[in-house]
Short mmCIF file of N, CA and C in Angstrom, two decimals:
data_model
loop_
_atom_site.label_atom_id
_atom_site.label_comp_id
_atom_site.label_asym_id
_atom_site.label_seq_id
_atom_site.Cartn_x
_atom_site.Cartn_y
_atom_site.Cartn_z
N MET A 1 -8.25 -6.70 -30.69
CA MET A 1 -9.79 -7.41 -30.45
C MET A 1 -10.69 -7.64 -29.43
N LYS A 2 -11.85 -7.55 -29.01
CA LYS A 2 -12.35 -7.20 -28.19
C LYS A 2 -13.86 -8.37 -28.10
N THR A 3 -13.84 -8.80 -26.67
CA THR A 3 -14.64 -9.65 -26.53
C THR A 3 -15.36 -9.34 -25.23
N GLY A 4 -16.95 -9.30 -25.74
CA GLY A 4 -17.89 -8.80 -24.78
C GLY A 4 -18.34 -9.92 -23.68
N ARG A 5 -18.81 -9.75 -22.70
CA ARG A 5 -20.21 -10.39 -21.76
C ARG A 5 -21.02 -9.87 -21.39
N ASP A 6 -21.78 -10.52 -21.10
CA ASP A 6 -23.57 -10.75 -20.68
C ASP A 6 -23.46 -8.40 -20.11
N ASP A 7 -22.72 -8.08 -19.46
CA ASP A 7 -23.18 -7.12 -18.66
C ASP A 7 -22.33 -5.77 -19.42
N ASN A 8 -22.00 -5.43 -21.55
CA ASN A 8 -20.85 -4.77 -21.87
C ASN A 8 -19.95 -4.66 -21.49
N THR A 9 -19.10 -5.62 -20.32
CA THR A 9 -17.67 -5.24 -19.75
C THR A 9 -16.94 -5.92 -21.12
N HIS A 10 -15.90 -5.08 -21.99
CA HIS A 10 -14.84 -5.76 -22.92
C HIS A 10 -13.35 -5.22 -22.41
N VAL A 11 -12.75 -5.74 -23.12
CA VAL A 11 -11.28 -6.20 -22.55
C VAL A 11 -10.40 -5.98 -24.24
N ALA A 12 -9.55 -4.99 -23.44
CA ALA A 12 -8.49 -4.58 -25.17
C ALA A 12 -7.08 -5.15 -24.45
N LEU A 13 -6.53 -5.67 -25.46
CA LEU A 13 -5.35 -5.94 -25.26
C LEU A 13 -3.67 -4.88 -25.78
N LYS A 14 -3.29 -3.75 -25.29
CA LYS A 14 -1.99 -3.05 -26.56
C LYS A 14 -0.76 -3.59 -25.63
N PHE A 15 -0.51 -3.21 -26.83
CA PHE A 15 1.62 -2.76 -26.01
C PHE A 15 1.80 -1.17 -26.01
N MET A 16 2.05 -0.94 -25.22
CA MET A 16 2.78 0.28 -24.83
C MET A 16 4.18 0.70 -24.69
N ASP A 17 4.09 1.83 -25.68
CA ASP A 17 6.04 1.73 -25.49
C ASP A 17 6.27 2.50 -24.28
N SER A 18 7.60 2.98 -24.13
CA SER A 18 8.31 3.16 -23.05
C SER A 18 7.55 4.92 -22.35
N ASN A 19 7.06 5.55 -23.38
CA ASN A 19 5.69 6.38 -23.02
C ASN A 19 4.82 6.90 -22.46
N GLU A 20 4.23 5.47 -22.86
CA GLU A 20 2.53 4.72 -22.30
C GLU A 20 1.61 5.02 -22.69
N ARG A 21 2.16 5.14 -24.52
CA ARG A 21 1.71 5.05 -25.97
C ARG A 21 1.09 3.56 -26.78
N ARG A 22 0.01 3.98 -26.32
CA ARG A 22 -0.21 2.19 -27.68
C ARG A 22 0.37 2.40 -28.44
N VAL A 23 1.09 1.55 -29.59
CA VAL A 23 2.00 1.48 -30.55
C VAL A 23 1.49 -0.21 -30.98
N ARG A 24 1.37 0.24 -32.49
CA ARG A 24 0.77 -1.43 -33.59
C ARG A 24 1.97 -1.68 -34.18
N GLU A 25 3.44 -0.85 -34.52
CA GLU A 25 4.73 -1.04 -34.86
C GLU A 25 5.70 -1.69 -33.82
N THR A 26 6.14 -2.52 -33.65
CA THR A 26 7.07 -2.41 -32.93
C THR A 26 8.69 -2.83 -32.83
N VAL A 27 9.32 -3.04 -32.67
CA VAL A 27 10.46 -3.23 -32.90
C VAL A 27 11.77 -4.08 -32.36
N TYR A 28 12.42 -4.98 -32.73
CA TYR A 28 12.96 -6.39 -32.27
C TYR A 28 13.79 -5.76 -31.23
N GLY A 29 13.69 -6.58 -30.17
CA GLY A 29 14.71 -6.15 -29.70
C GLY A 29 14.65 -4.83 -28.42
N ARG A 30 13.24 -4.36 -28.78
CA ARG A 30 13.16 -3.67 -27.06
C ARG A 30 11.81 -3.95 -26.60
N GLU A 31 12.02 -2.65 -25.00
CA GLU A 31 11.09 -4.14 -24.18
C GLU A 31 9.74 -2.94 -24.87
N TYR A 32 8.96 -3.86 -24.26
CA TYR A 32 7.57 -3.25 -24.67
C TYR A 32 6.47 -3.55 -23.60
N THR A 33 5.23 -2.66 -22.71
CA THR A 33 4.29 -3.25 -21.09
C THR A 33 3.42 -3.41 -23.27
N ILE A 34 2.80 -4.85 -21.86
CA ILE A 34 1.83 -6.02 -22.62
C ILE A 34 0.40 -4.74 -21.59
N LYS A 35 -0.74 -4.43 -22.48
CA LYS A 35 -1.52 -3.75 -21.02
C LYS A 35 -2.93 -4.98 -21.06
N ALA A 36 -3.26 -5.22 -20.38
CA ALA A 36 -4.90 -5.52 -20.54
C ALA A 36 -5.75 -4.96 -20.05
N GLU A 37 -6.91 -4.40 -20.45
CA GLU A 37 -7.47 -3.36 -20.05
C GLU A 37 -8.81 -3.28 -20.51
N LEU A 38 -10.29 -3.29 -19.20
CA LEU A 38 -11.67 -3.10 -19.14
C LEU A 38 -11.53 -2.03 -19.65
N THR A 39 -12.50 -1.58 -21.08
CA THR A 39 -12.97 -0.49 -21.53
C THR A 39 -14.63 -0.32 -20.56
N GLN A 40 -14.75 -1.08 -19.98
CA GLN A 40 -16.34 -0.31 -19.18
C GLN A 40 -16.44 -1.25 -18.39
N PRO A 41 -15.34 -1.43 -17.38
CA PRO A 41 -15.71 -1.93 -16.05
C PRO A 41 -16.85 -1.94 -15.38
N ASN A 42 -17.62 -1.40 -15.29
CA ASN A 42 -19.37 -1.27 -14.15
C ASN A 42 -18.71 -1.70 -12.61
N SER A 43 -19.10 -3.07 -12.72
CA SER A 43 -18.20 -3.65 -11.44
C SER A 43 -17.59 -4.44 -10.91
N THR A 44 -16.99 -4.44 -12.16
CA THR A 44 -15.66 -5.06 -12.22
C THR A 44 -14.32 -4.94 -10.84
N ARG A 45 -14.61 -5.22 -10.12
CA ARG A 45 -13.13 -4.65 -8.86
C ARG A 45 -11.55 -5.41 -9.05
N ASP A 46 -11.16 -5.97 -10.29
CA ASP A 46 -10.61 -6.71 -10.66
C ASP A 46 -9.88 -7.53 -11.84
N ILE A 47 -9.09 -8.12 -12.04
CA ILE A 47 -8.78 -8.39 -13.48
C ILE A 47 -7.30 -9.82 -13.10
N ARG A 48 -7.43 -10.90 -13.66
CA ARG A 48 -7.11 -12.15 -13.62
C ARG A 48 -6.79 -11.83 -14.86
N VAL A 49 -4.76 -12.26 -15.85
CA VAL A 49 -4.27 -12.68 -17.09
C VAL A 49 -3.96 -13.67 -17.63
N ARG A 50 -3.89 -14.37 -17.45
CA ARG A 50 -3.77 -16.20 -17.93
C ARG A 50 -3.41 -16.68 -19.27
N ASN A 51 -3.11 -18.03 -19.66
CA ASN A 51 -2.81 -17.99 -20.59
C ASN A 51 -3.32 -17.69 -22.05
N CYS A 52 -1.04 -16.84 -22.23
CA CYS A 52 -0.99 -16.22 -23.24
C CYS A 52 -0.24 -16.77 -23.91
N PHE A 53 -0.23 -16.45 -25.43
CA PHE A 53 0.01 -17.75 -25.84
C PHE A 53 0.84 -16.31 -27.48
N ALA A 54 1.83 -16.33 -27.92
CA ALA A 54 1.96 -15.51 -29.69
C ALA A 54 1.97 -16.00 -30.65
N PHE A 55 1.61 -15.83 -31.32
CA PHE A 55 1.77 -16.94 -32.78
C PHE A 55 1.18 -16.40 -34.17
N SER A 56 2.02 -16.33 -34.86
CA SER A 56 2.32 -15.85 -36.22
C SER A 56 1.04 -16.08 -37.33
N LYS A 57 0.68 -15.87 -38.69
CA LYS A 57 0.38 -16.24 -40.02
C LYS A 57 0.28 -17.19 -39.89
N ARG A 58 0.64 -17.92 -39.26
CA ARG A 58 1.15 -19.80 -40.70
C ARG A 58 0.51 -20.70 -39.18
N ASN A 59 0.14 -19.52 -37.52
CA ASN A 59 0.14 -20.11 -36.58
C ASN A 59 1.50 -21.49 -35.68
N THR A 60 2.68 -20.68 -35.85
CA THR A 60 3.40 -21.37 -34.78
C THR A 60 3.27 -20.36 -33.95
N SER A 61 3.37 -21.40 -32.75
CA SER A 61 2.95 -20.45 -31.37
C SER A 61 4.05 -20.49 -30.56
N ILE A 62 4.02 -19.25 -29.62
CA ILE A 62 4.36 -20.06 -27.60
C ILE A 62 4.21 -19.23 -27.28
N PRO A 63 4.43 -20.60 -25.96
CA PRO A 63 3.42 -19.92 -24.73
C PRO A 63 4.56 -18.97 -24.56
N LEU A 64 3.17 -17.24 -23.75
CA LEU A 64 4.28 -17.07 -22.60
C LEU A 64 3.61 -16.64 -21.38
N ILE A 65 2.57 -16.67 -21.08
CA ILE A 65 1.96 -17.21 -19.52
C ILE A 65 0.92 -18.38 -19.55
N ASP A 66 1.31 -19.22 -18.53
CA ASP A 66 -0.02 -20.85 -18.41
C ASP A 66 -0.94 -19.79 -17.95
N ASP A 67 -1.46 -20.76 -17.94
CA ASP A 67 -3.11 -20.89 -17.49
C ASP A 67 -2.95 -20.33 -16.01
N ARG A 68 -1.95 -20.38 -14.72
CA ARG A 68 -2.22 -19.64 -13.60
C ARG A 68 -1.70 -18.49 -13.32
N GLY A 69 -0.94 -17.69 -14.58
CA GLY A 69 -0.76 -16.57 -14.66
C GLY A 69 0.84 -16.44 -14.68
N CYS A 70 1.36 -17.73 -14.46
CA CYS A 70 2.28 -17.43 -14.14
C CYS A 70 3.24 -17.22 -15.18
N PRO A 71 4.41 -16.58 -15.64
CA PRO A 71 5.61 -16.62 -17.03
C PRO A 71 6.05 -18.34 -17.25
N LEU A 72 6.21 -18.29 -18.68
CA LEU A 72 6.51 -19.75 -18.20
C LEU A 72 8.20 -19.04 -18.52
N ASP A 73 9.03 -18.45 -19.12
CA ASP A 73 10.35 -17.83 -18.90
C ASP A 73 10.25 -16.24 -18.66
N ASN A 74 10.98 -16.07 -17.53
CA ASN A 74 10.74 -14.93 -16.34
C ASN A 74 12.36 -13.84 -17.74
N ASN A 75 12.70 -14.18 -18.51
CA ASN A 75 13.83 -13.59 -19.42
C ASN A 75 13.22 -12.79 -20.27
N ILE A 76 11.91 -13.94 -20.68
CA ILE A 76 10.86 -12.70 -21.98
C ILE A 76 9.85 -11.58 -21.27
N ILE A 77 9.32 -11.99 -20.16
CA ILE A 77 8.17 -11.99 -19.87
C ILE A 77 8.04 -11.51 -18.62
N THR A 78 7.20 -10.62 -17.75
CA THR A 78 6.67 -10.34 -16.27
C THR A 78 5.41 -10.77 -16.53
N ARG A 79 5.12 -11.67 -15.04
CA ARG A 79 3.44 -11.90 -14.72
C ARG A 79 3.23 -10.66 -14.68
N PHE A 80 1.43 -10.43 -14.93
CA PHE A 80 0.86 -9.51 -15.32
C PHE A 80 0.59 -8.99 -13.83
N ARG A 81 0.22 -7.74 -13.70
CA ARG A 81 -0.17 -7.20 -12.22
C ARG A 81 -1.15 -6.27 -12.22
N THR A 82 -1.72 -6.63 -11.63
CA THR A 82 -3.44 -5.30 -11.36
C THR A 82 -3.29 -3.75 -11.32
N ASN A 83 -3.65 -2.95 -11.81
CA ASN A 83 -3.03 -1.87 -10.76
C ASN A 83 -4.31 -2.16 -9.51
N ASN A 84 -4.63 -0.84 -9.03
CA ASN A 84 -5.07 -0.14 -7.64
C ASN A 84 -6.07 -0.11 -7.90
N ASP A 85 -7.57 0.22 -9.08
CA ASP A 85 -8.51 0.04 -9.13
C ASP A 85 -9.50 -0.86 -9.82
N GLY A 86 -8.14 -1.99 -10.59
CA GLY A 86 -8.60 -3.26 -10.99
C GLY A 86 -9.04 -2.54 -12.56
N THR A 87 -8.84 -2.40 -12.89
CA THR A 87 -9.52 -2.90 -14.89
C THR A 87 -8.09 -2.24 -15.27
N SER A 88 -7.44 -2.43 -14.86
CA SER A 88 -5.54 -2.75 -16.25
C SER A 88 -5.10 -3.89 -15.45
N SER A 89 -4.71 -4.26 -15.67
CA SER A 89 -3.02 -4.85 -15.66
C SER A 89 -2.25 -5.75 -16.69
N THR A 90 -0.39 -4.96 -16.00
CA THR A 90 0.15 -5.46 -17.37
C THR A 90 1.24 -5.89 -16.83
N ALA A 91 1.86 -6.29 -17.86
CA ALA A 91 3.37 -6.94 -17.74
C ALA A 91 4.61 -6.63 -18.76
N ILE A 92 5.70 -7.30 -18.33
CA ILE A 92 7.01 -5.97 -19.29
C ILE A 92 7.55 -7.17 -20.47
N LEU A 93 7.56 -6.84 -21.29
CA LEU A 93 7.84 -7.93 -22.71
C LEU A 93 9.14 -7.85 -22.34
N LYS A 94 10.11 -8.00 -22.22
CA LYS A 94 11.53 -8.14 -22.23
C LYS A 94 12.22 -7.55 -23.43
N SER A 95 12.29 -8.23 -24.84
CA SER A 95 12.35 -7.85 -25.42
C SER A 95 11.86 -8.97 -26.78
N MET A 96 11.26 -7.75 -27.61
CA MET A 96 10.05 -8.03 -28.67
C MET A 96 11.18 -8.96 -29.82
N PHE A 97 9.76 -9.71 -30.12
CA PHE A 97 10.55 -10.98 -30.93
C PHE A 97 9.34 -11.00 -31.93
N LYS A 98 10.05 -11.67 -33.18
CA LYS A 98 9.19 -12.56 -34.50
C LYS A 98 9.33 -13.66 -34.55
N PHE A 99 8.28 -13.81 -35.07
CA PHE A 99 9.06 -15.80 -35.94
C PHE A 99 9.68 -15.44 -37.61
N PRO A 100 10.16 -16.31 -37.73
CA PRO A 100 10.74 -16.09 -39.15
C PRO A 100 9.84 -15.60 -40.27
N GLU A 101 8.91 -16.39 -40.02
CA GLU A 101 7.59 -16.10 -41.36
C GLU A 101 7.04 -14.29 -41.51
N GLY A 102 7.98 -14.02 -40.77
CA GLY A 102 7.01 -12.86 -41.43
C GLY A 102 7.26 -11.83 -40.22
N SER A 103 6.71 -10.07 -39.85
CA SER A 103 6.75 -9.59 -39.25
C SER A 103 5.46 -9.76 -38.18
N GLU A 104 4.50 -9.76 -38.34
CA GLU A 104 3.56 -9.66 -37.93
C GLU A 104 3.70 -11.13 -36.71
N VAL A 105 3.19 -10.21 -35.52
CA VAL A 105 2.97 -11.04 -34.22
C VAL A 105 1.90 -10.86 -33.65
N HIS A 106 0.68 -12.25 -33.43
CA HIS A 106 -0.43 -12.03 -32.85
C HIS A 106 -0.01 -12.50 -31.01
N LEU A 107 -0.56 -11.70 -30.29
CA LEU A 107 -0.99 -12.18 -28.69
C LEU A 107 -2.18 -12.21 -27.79
N GLN A 108 -2.72 -13.05 -27.54
CA GLN A 108 -3.56 -13.77 -27.10
C GLN A 108 -3.79 -14.20 -25.81
N CYS A 109 -4.36 -14.16 -24.90
CA CYS A 109 -4.39 -13.69 -23.13
C CYS A 109 -5.83 -14.21 -22.94
N ASP A 110 -6.44 -14.48 -21.98
CA ASP A 110 -7.00 -15.25 -21.17
C ASP A 110 -7.31 -13.37 -20.19
N VAL A 111 -8.93 -13.54 -19.90
CA VAL A 111 -8.96 -12.39 -19.01
C VAL A 111 -9.91 -12.93 -18.33
N VAL A 112 -10.00 -12.76 -16.91
CA VAL A 112 -10.91 -12.58 -15.85
C VAL A 112 -11.20 -11.82 -15.02
N ALA A 113 -12.40 -11.25 -15.53
CA ALA A 113 -12.70 -10.48 -14.66
C ALA A 113 -13.73 -10.39 -13.49
N CYS A 114 -13.19 -10.46 -12.14
CA CYS A 114 -14.49 -10.36 -11.15
C CYS A 114 -15.09 -8.87 -10.91
N ARG A 115 -16.99 -9.44 -10.28
CA ARG A 115 -17.32 -9.02 -10.01
C ARG A 115 -17.44 -8.03 -8.19
N ALA A 116 -17.71 -7.02 -7.89
CA ALA A 116 -17.71 -6.09 -6.70
C ALA A 116 -18.05 -7.52 -6.47
N GLY A 117 -17.25 -7.92 -5.10
CA GLY A 117 -18.52 -8.79 -4.08
C GLY A 117 -18.34 -10.86 -4.89
N SER A 118 -17.82 -10.47 -5.88
CA SER A 118 -16.79 -11.76 -6.14
C SER A 118 -16.32 -12.33 -5.27
N THR A 119 -15.52 -13.13 -5.65
CA THR A 119 -13.91 -14.17 -5.49
C THR A 119 -13.34 -14.46 -6.73
N CYS A 120 -12.44 -13.68 -6.84
CA CYS A 120 -11.83 -13.42 -8.17
C CYS A 120 -10.61 -14.57 -7.06
N PRO A 121 -10.01 -15.56 -8.43
CA PRO A 121 -8.70 -16.56 -8.04
C PRO A 121 -7.05 -15.75 -7.59
N ALA A 122 -7.08 -16.68 -6.86
CA ALA A 122 -5.83 -15.78 -6.58
C ALA A 122 -5.38 -16.32 -7.30
N GLU A 123 -4.27 -15.14 -6.57
CA GLU A 123 -2.73 -15.32 -7.79
C GLU A 123 -1.75 -16.06 -6.76
N ALA A 124 -1.67 -16.88 -8.16
CA ALA A 124 -0.81 -18.48 -8.19
C ALA A 124 0.99 -17.46 -7.42
N THR A 125 1.51 -18.71 -6.92
CA THR A 125 2.53 -18.43 -6.28
C THR A 125 3.11 -18.94 -7.77
N CYS A 126 4.37 -18.94 -8.26
CA CYS A 126 4.89 -18.74 -9.50
C CYS A 126 6.63 -19.12 -9.34
N THR A 127 6.10 -20.77 -8.70
CA THR A 127 7.43 -20.99 -8.10
C THR A 127 7.62 -22.73 -9.30
N GLY A 128 8.61 -22.91 -8.62
CA GLY A 128 8.71 -24.27 -9.74
C GLY A 128 9.60 -24.36 -11.00
N ASP A 129 9.49 -25.88 -11.98
CA ASP A 129 9.77 -25.67 -13.25
C ASP A 129 8.76 -24.73 -14.06
N ALA A 130 9.19 -25.11 -14.48
CA ALA A 130 8.16 -23.47 -15.96
C ALA A 130 8.16 -24.71 -16.98
N SER A 131 8.70 -25.79 -17.28
CA SER A 131 8.60 -26.48 -18.03
C SER A 131 8.18 -27.72 -17.68
N ALA A 132 6.88 -27.58 -16.83
CA ALA A 132 5.50 -28.34 -16.01
C ALA A 132 4.50 -27.57 -16.97
N TYR A 133 4.95 -26.68 -17.53
CA TYR A 133 3.43 -26.09 -17.81
C TYR A 133 2.95 -27.29 -19.08
N THR A 134 1.52 -27.45 -18.73
CA THR A 134 0.51 -28.25 -19.88
C THR A 134 -0.52 -26.78 -20.27
N LYS A 135 0.25 -26.74 -21.54
CA LYS A 135 -1.36 -26.02 -22.35
C LYS A 135 -2.50 -27.02 -22.25
N SER A 136 -3.89 -25.46 -21.89
CA SER A 136 -5.02 -25.96 -21.90
C SER A 136 -4.85 -26.38 -23.53
N GLY A 137 -6.37 -27.32 -23.77
CA GLY A 137 -6.48 -28.14 -24.94
C GLY A 137 -7.56 -27.04 -25.15
N ARG A 138 -8.02 -25.52 -25.40
CA ARG A 138 -9.07 -24.96 -25.96
C ARG A 138 -8.43 -24.35 -26.97
N ALA A 139 -9.17 -24.53 -27.97
CA ALA A 139 -9.40 -23.94 -28.99
C ALA A 139 -8.74 -22.21 -29.44
N LEU A 140 -8.73 -21.81 -30.31
CA LEU A 140 -8.66 -20.74 -30.96
C LEU A 140 -10.19 -19.67 -30.55
N GLY A 141 -10.56 -18.18 -29.81
CA GLY A 141 -10.79 -18.34 -29.77
C GLY A 141 -12.21 -18.68 -28.74
N GLN A 142 -12.28 -20.24 -27.58
CA GLN A 142 -12.49 -20.60 -27.14
C GLN A 142 -12.31 -20.42 -25.69
N THR A 143 -13.57 -20.04 -25.19
CA THR A 143 -13.53 -19.38 -23.61
C THR A 143 -13.56 -20.62 -22.13
N ASP A 144 -13.67 -20.27 -20.75
CA ASP A 144 -13.81 -20.94 -20.18
C ASP A 144 -15.65 -19.57 -20.06
N GLU A 145 -15.99 -20.37 -18.98
CA GLU A 145 -17.28 -19.36 -18.74
C GLU A 145 -16.34 -18.53 -17.34
N GLY A 146 -17.23 -16.54 -17.65
CA GLY A 146 -16.66 -15.77 -17.04
C GLY A 146 -15.24 -15.16 -17.47
N VAL A 147 -14.18 -16.32 -18.49
CA VAL A 147 -13.56 -15.59 -18.88
C VAL A 147 -12.95 -14.72 -20.16
N MET A 148 -13.09 -13.57 -20.48
CA MET A 148 -13.46 -13.69 -21.89
C MET A 148 -11.76 -13.59 -22.41
N LEU A 149 -12.26 -13.06 -23.84
CA LEU A 149 -10.35 -13.55 -24.74
C LEU A 149 -9.96 -12.34 -24.99
N ALA A 150 -9.34 -11.68 -25.26
CA ALA A 150 -8.58 -10.54 -25.63
C ALA A 150 -7.49 -10.02 -26.79
N ALA A 151 -7.11 -10.32 -27.92
CA ALA A 151 -6.18 -10.20 -28.68
C ALA A 151 -5.62 -9.27 -29.14
N THR A 152 -4.30 -9.00 -30.04
CA THR A 152 -4.40 -7.46 -30.73
C THR A 152 -2.13 -8.41 -31.67
N THR A 153 -2.33 -7.44 -32.36
CA THR A 153 -1.36 -7.68 -33.08
C THR A 153 -0.49 -6.86 -33.31
N VAL A 154 0.56 -7.06 -33.69
CA VAL A 154 1.64 -6.01 -34.09
C VAL A 154 2.61 -6.32 -35.15
N PHE A 155 3.39 -5.23 -35.27
CA PHE A 155 4.55 -5.45 -36.25
C PHE A 155 5.66 -4.89 -36.68
N VAL A 156 6.51 -6.59 -36.47
CA VAL A 156 7.49 -6.41 -35.64
C VAL A 156 8.77 -5.24 -36.70
N LEU A 157 9.45 -4.40 -36.80
CA LEU A 157 10.20 -3.98 -37.35
C LEU A 157 11.96 -3.95 -36.69
N ASP A 158 12.92 -4.29 -37.97
CA ASP A 158 13.76 -4.60 -37.54
C ASP A 158 15.07 -3.22 -37.14
N PRO A 159 15.42 -2.89 -36.42
CA PRO A 159 15.61 -1.62 -35.53
C PRO A 159 16.53 -0.52 -36.97
N ALA A 160 17.33 -1.09 -37.89
CA ALA A 160 17.57 -0.44 -38.55
C ALA A 160 16.58 0.26 -39.20
N ASP A 161 15.55 -0.52 -39.51
CA ASP A 161 14.43 0.77 -39.68
C ASP A 161 13.29 1.32 -39.51
N ALA A 162 13.81 1.22 -37.96
CA ALA A 162 12.41 1.45 -36.55
C ALA A 162 13.02 3.04 -36.27
N PRO A 163 12.01 3.94 -36.02
CA PRO A 163 12.42 5.14 -35.95
C PRO A 163 12.98 5.12 -34.29
N ARG A 164 13.68 6.83 -33.71
CA ARG A 164 14.41 6.62 -32.82
C ARG A 164 13.39 6.50 -31.65
N GLU A 165 13.68 6.55 -30.26
CA GLU A 165 12.38 6.46 -29.39
C GLU A 165 12.77 7.74 -29.05
#
């Protein structure tokens, strides 16, 4: 899903395999890279990814990255790190999971794209108790000013049914 801003900057959220190829089918238990990428970066010089959560078609949800951009559990996902040119940011999902009610996993994140000459929010120091996380009251699809919504869906295969890497 791509959500744009006035300057035609769009963001895409992708699951990438170990060969850095986009995948729409994942395998339960395997590691994947999650990439937030600006498709038309224009004058953007940096991005920040925050407030990520996974959810099922029945809206069962699991928060993964808090409003500061910090992982809620470092054993599940790393924090997003912006690449050198500022047009994408990646995190490692250490083990693909799924929900009991089906094989679809939806992922949604907020992405802040900062323009050249403006101040991007500083990366938070991710220390302290992750259980102190308070989820924003944001409704699905609602964003703050200057924040783009990025979402994607993958299907999770059982390892026995998956092709070899």
